[in-house]
Coordinates of C-alpha atoms and ligand atoms in Angstrom, one line a residue:
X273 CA -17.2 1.3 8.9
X274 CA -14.9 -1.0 10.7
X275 CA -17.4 -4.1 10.3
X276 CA -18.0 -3.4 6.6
X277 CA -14.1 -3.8 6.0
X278 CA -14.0 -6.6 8.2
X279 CA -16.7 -8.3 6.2
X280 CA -15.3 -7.1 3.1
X281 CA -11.8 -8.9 3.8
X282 CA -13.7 -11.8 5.2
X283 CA -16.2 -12.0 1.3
X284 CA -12.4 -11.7 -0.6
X285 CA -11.0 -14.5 1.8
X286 CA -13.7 -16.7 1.0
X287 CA -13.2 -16.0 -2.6
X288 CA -9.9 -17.1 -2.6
X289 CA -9.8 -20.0 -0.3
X290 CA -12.7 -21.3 -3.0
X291 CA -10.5 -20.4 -5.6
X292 CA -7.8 -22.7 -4.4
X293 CA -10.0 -25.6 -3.5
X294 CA -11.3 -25.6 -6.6
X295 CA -7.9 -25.4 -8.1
X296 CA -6.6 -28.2 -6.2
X297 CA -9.7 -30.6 -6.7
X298 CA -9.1 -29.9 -10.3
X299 CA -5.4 -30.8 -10.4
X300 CA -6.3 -33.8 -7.8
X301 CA -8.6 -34.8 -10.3
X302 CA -6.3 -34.8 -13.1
X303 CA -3.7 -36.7 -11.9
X304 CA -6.0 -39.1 -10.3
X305 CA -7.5 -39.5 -13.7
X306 CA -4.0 -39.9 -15.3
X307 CA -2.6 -42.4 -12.9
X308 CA -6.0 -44.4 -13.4
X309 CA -5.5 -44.8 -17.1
X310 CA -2.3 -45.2 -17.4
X311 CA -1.7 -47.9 -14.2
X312 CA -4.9 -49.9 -14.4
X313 CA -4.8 -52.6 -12.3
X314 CA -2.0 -55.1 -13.4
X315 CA -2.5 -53.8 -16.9
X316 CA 0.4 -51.4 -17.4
X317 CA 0.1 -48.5 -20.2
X318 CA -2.9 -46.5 -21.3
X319 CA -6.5 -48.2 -21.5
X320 CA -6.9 -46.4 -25.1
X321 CA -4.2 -48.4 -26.3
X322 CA -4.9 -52.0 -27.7
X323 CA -1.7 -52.1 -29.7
X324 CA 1.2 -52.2 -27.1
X325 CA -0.8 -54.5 -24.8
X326 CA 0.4 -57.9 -24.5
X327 CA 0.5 -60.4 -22.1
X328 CA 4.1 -61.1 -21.4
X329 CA 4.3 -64.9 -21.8
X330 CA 8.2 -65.3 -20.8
X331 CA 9.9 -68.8 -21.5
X332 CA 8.1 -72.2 -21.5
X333 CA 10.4 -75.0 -20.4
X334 CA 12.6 -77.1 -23.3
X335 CA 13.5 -79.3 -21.3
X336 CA 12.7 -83.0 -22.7
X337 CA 10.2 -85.4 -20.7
X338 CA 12.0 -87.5 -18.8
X339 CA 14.8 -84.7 -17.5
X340 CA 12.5 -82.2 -16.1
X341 CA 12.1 -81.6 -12.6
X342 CA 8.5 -81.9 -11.6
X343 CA 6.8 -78.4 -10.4
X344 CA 5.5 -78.6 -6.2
X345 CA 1.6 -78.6 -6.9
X346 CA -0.6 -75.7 -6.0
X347 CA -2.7 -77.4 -3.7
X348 CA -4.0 -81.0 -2.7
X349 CA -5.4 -82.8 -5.9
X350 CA -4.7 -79.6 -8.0
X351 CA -4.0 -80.9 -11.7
X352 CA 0.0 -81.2 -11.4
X353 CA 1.3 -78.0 -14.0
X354 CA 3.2 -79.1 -17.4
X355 CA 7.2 -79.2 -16.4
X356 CA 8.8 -80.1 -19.6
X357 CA 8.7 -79.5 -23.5
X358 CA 5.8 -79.9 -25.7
X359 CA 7.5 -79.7 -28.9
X360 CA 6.0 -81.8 -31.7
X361 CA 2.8 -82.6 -29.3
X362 CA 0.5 -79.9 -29.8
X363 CA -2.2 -79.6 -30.7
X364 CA -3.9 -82.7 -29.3
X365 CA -5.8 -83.8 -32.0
X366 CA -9.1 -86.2 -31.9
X367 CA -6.9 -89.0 -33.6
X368 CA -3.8 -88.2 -32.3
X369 CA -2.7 -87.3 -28.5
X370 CA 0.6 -87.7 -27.8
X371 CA 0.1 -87.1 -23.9
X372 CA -1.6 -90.6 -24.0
X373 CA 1.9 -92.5 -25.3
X374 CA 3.7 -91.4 -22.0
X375 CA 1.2 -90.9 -19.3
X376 CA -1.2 -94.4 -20.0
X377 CA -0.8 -96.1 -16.7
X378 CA 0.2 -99.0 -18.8
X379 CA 3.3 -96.6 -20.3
X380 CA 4.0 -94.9 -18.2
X381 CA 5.7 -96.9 -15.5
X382 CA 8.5 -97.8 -18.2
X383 CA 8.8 -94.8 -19.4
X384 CA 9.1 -93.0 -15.9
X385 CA 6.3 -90.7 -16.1
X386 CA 3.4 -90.2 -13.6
X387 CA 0.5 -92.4 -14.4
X388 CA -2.9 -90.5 -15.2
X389 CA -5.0 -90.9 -11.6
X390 CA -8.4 -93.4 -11.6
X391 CA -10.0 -89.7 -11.8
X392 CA -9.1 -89.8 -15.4
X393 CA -10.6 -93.5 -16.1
X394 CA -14.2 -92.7 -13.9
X395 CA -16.9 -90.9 -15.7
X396 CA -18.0 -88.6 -12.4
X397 CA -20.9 -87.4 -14.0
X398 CA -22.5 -91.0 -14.4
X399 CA -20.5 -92.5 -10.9
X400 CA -19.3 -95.0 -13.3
X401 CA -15.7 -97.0 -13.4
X402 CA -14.8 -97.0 -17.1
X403 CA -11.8 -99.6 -16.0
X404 CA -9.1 -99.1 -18.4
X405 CA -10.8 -96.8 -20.9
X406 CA -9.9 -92.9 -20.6
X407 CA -13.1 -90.8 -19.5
X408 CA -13.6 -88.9 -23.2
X409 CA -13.9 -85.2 -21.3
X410 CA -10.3 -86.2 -20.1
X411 CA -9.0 -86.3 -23.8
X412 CA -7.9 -82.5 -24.3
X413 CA -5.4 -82.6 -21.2
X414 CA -4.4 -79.3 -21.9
X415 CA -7.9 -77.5 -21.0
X416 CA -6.5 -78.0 -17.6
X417 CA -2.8 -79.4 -17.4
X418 CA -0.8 -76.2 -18.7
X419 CA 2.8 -75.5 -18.6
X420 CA 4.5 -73.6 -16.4
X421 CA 6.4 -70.4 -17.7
X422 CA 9.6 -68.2 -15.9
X423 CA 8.0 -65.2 -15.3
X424 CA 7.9 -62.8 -12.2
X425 CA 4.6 -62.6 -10.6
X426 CA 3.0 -59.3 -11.0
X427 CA 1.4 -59.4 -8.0
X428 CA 3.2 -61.8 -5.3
X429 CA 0.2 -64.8 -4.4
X430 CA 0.2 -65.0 -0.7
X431 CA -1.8 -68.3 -0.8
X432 CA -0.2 -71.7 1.5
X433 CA -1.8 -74.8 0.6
X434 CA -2.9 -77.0 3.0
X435 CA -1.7 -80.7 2.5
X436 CA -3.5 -83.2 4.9
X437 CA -0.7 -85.9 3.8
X438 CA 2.9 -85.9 2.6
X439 CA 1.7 -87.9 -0.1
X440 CA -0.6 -85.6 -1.5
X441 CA 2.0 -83.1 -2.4
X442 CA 3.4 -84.8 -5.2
X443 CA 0.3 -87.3 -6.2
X444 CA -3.6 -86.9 -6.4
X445 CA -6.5 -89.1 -5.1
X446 CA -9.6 -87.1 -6.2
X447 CA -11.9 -90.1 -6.8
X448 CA -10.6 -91.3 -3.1
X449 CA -11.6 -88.3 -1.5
X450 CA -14.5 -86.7 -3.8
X451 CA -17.1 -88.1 -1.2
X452 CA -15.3 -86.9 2.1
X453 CA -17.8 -85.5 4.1
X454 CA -20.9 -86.4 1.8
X455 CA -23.2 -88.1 3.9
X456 CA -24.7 -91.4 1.7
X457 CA -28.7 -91.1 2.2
Ligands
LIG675 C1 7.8 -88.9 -24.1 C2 6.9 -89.1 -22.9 C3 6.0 -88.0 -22.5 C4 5.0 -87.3 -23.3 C5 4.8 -87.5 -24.8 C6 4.3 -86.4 -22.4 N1 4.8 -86.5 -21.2 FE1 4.2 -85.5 -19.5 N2 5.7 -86.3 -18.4 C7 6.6 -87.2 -18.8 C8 7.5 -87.5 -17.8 C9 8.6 -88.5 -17.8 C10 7.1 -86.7 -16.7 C11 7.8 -86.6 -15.3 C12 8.8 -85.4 -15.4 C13 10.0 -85.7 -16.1 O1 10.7 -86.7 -15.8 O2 10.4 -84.9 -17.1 C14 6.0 -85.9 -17.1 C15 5.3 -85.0 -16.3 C16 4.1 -84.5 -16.7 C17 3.2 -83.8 -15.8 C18 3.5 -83.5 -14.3 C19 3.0 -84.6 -13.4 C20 3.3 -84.3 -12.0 O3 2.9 -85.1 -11.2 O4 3.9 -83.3 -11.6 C21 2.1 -83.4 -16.5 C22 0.9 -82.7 -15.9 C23 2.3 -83.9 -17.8 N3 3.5 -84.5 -17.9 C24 1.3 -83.7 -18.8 C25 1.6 -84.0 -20.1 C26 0.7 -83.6 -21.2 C27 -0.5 -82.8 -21.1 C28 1.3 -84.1 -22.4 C29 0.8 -83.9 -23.8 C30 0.7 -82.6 -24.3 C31 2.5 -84.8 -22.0 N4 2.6 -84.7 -20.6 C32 3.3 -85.5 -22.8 C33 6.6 -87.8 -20.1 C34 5.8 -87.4 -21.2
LIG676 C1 -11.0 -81.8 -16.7 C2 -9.7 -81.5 -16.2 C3 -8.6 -82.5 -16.6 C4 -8.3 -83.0 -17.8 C5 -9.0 -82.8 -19.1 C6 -7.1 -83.8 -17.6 N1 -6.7 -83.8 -16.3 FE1 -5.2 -84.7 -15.5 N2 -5.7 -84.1 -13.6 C7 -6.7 -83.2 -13.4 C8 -6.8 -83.0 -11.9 C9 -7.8 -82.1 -11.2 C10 -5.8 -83.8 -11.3 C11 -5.6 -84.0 -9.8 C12 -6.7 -84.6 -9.1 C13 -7.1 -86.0 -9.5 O1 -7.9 -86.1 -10.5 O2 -6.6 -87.0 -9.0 C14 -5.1 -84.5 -12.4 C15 -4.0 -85.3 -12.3 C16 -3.2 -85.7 -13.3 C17 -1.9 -86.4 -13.1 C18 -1.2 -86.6 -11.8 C19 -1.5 -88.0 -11.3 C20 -1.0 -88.3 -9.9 O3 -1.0 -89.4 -9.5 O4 -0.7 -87.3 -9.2 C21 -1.4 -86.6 -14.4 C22 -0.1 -87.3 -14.8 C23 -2.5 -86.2 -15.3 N3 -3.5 -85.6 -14.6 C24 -2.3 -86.3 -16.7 C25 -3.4 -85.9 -17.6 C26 -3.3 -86.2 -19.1 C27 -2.1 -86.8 -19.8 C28 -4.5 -85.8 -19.6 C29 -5.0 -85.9 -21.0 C30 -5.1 -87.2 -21.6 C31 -5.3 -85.2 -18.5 N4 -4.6 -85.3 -17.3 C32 -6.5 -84.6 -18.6 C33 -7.5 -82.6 -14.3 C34 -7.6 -82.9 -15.6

């Protein structure tokens, strides 16, 4: 008699320890499946809705060429970011590109503006010097010289360039250094 109620207590136990679990898998489940679609990633608000979704895009600098203060480059020979106002030069067009009036080696010593590198004046595809003629794949300068806008970082970057040379923070040598390590056959 004794063992049946014992095993009877233990049978109601069971029951209700699987009741719980079950109950807290379920609520686990829903608030995992909450917090998922509502936080995704760096995506903040629901991943049904399109309409609320923008990329915050913060302010771009107005400051005119000449007066801004050039931005420390990501790493060696990165392309240098965009530090002051492109009002009135956008978009580059195939007749027109305003970049060129400033940043021509010729111009831009007068002017005070950096030079475009012999990178820009090589066609690397072909290993050929085009002298003083701009490489036409370097035309639209914006496909990968892009301004720089004041916005927090959603998620902080923890990476530290490496700069072999002092120089090579604030100017490039790609077509000096392209070859480094390539053995000639
Ligand atoms: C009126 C002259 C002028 C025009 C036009 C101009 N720039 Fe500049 N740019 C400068 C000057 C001067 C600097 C140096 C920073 C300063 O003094 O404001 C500079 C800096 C830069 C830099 C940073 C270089 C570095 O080493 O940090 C980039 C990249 C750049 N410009 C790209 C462009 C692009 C792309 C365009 C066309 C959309 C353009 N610029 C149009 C004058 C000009
Ligand atoms: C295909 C990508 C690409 C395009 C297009 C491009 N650049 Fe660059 N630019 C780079 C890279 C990468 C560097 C740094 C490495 C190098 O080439 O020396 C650079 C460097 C520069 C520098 C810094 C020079 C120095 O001595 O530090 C200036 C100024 C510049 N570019 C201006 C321009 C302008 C103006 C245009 C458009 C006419 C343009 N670039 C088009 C990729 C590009």
């Amino acid at each position: 008699m004794k063992g049946i109620c014992r095993r009877g207590l233990t049978a109601t136990g069971i029951v209700i320890i699987l009741a719980l679990g079950i109950g807290q898998v379920v609520a686990d489940e829903k608030h995992h499946k909450e917090k998922y679609e509502d936080d995704f990633g760096i995506r903040k608000g629901s991943i049904y809705d399109e309409e609320n979704i923008r990329p915050e895009h913060g302010e771009y600098s107005m400051t005119e060429p000449g007066k801004s203060k050039r931005i420390k480059r990501a790493f060696e020979n990165s392309p240098p970011l965009i530090p002051h106002d492109l009002t009135g030069m956008l978009p580059i067009a195939e007749t027109n590109n305003a970049c060129l009036n400033c940043h021509m080696p010729a111009a831009a010593e007068s002017i005070g503006a950096i030079p475009m590198p012999r990178s820009h004046f090589f066609d690397i595809d072909k290993g050929k010097d085009l002298g003083s003629k701009l490489d036409g794949k370097r035309y639209p300068c914006m496909q990968c010289h892009v301004p720089q806008v004041n916005i927090p970082e959603p998620i902080k970057n923890q990476f530290k360039a490496d700069f072999r040379s002092e120089k090579s923070r604030t100017r490039s040598n790609l077509l000096d250094s392209l070859n480094e390590g390539v053995k000639a056959e």
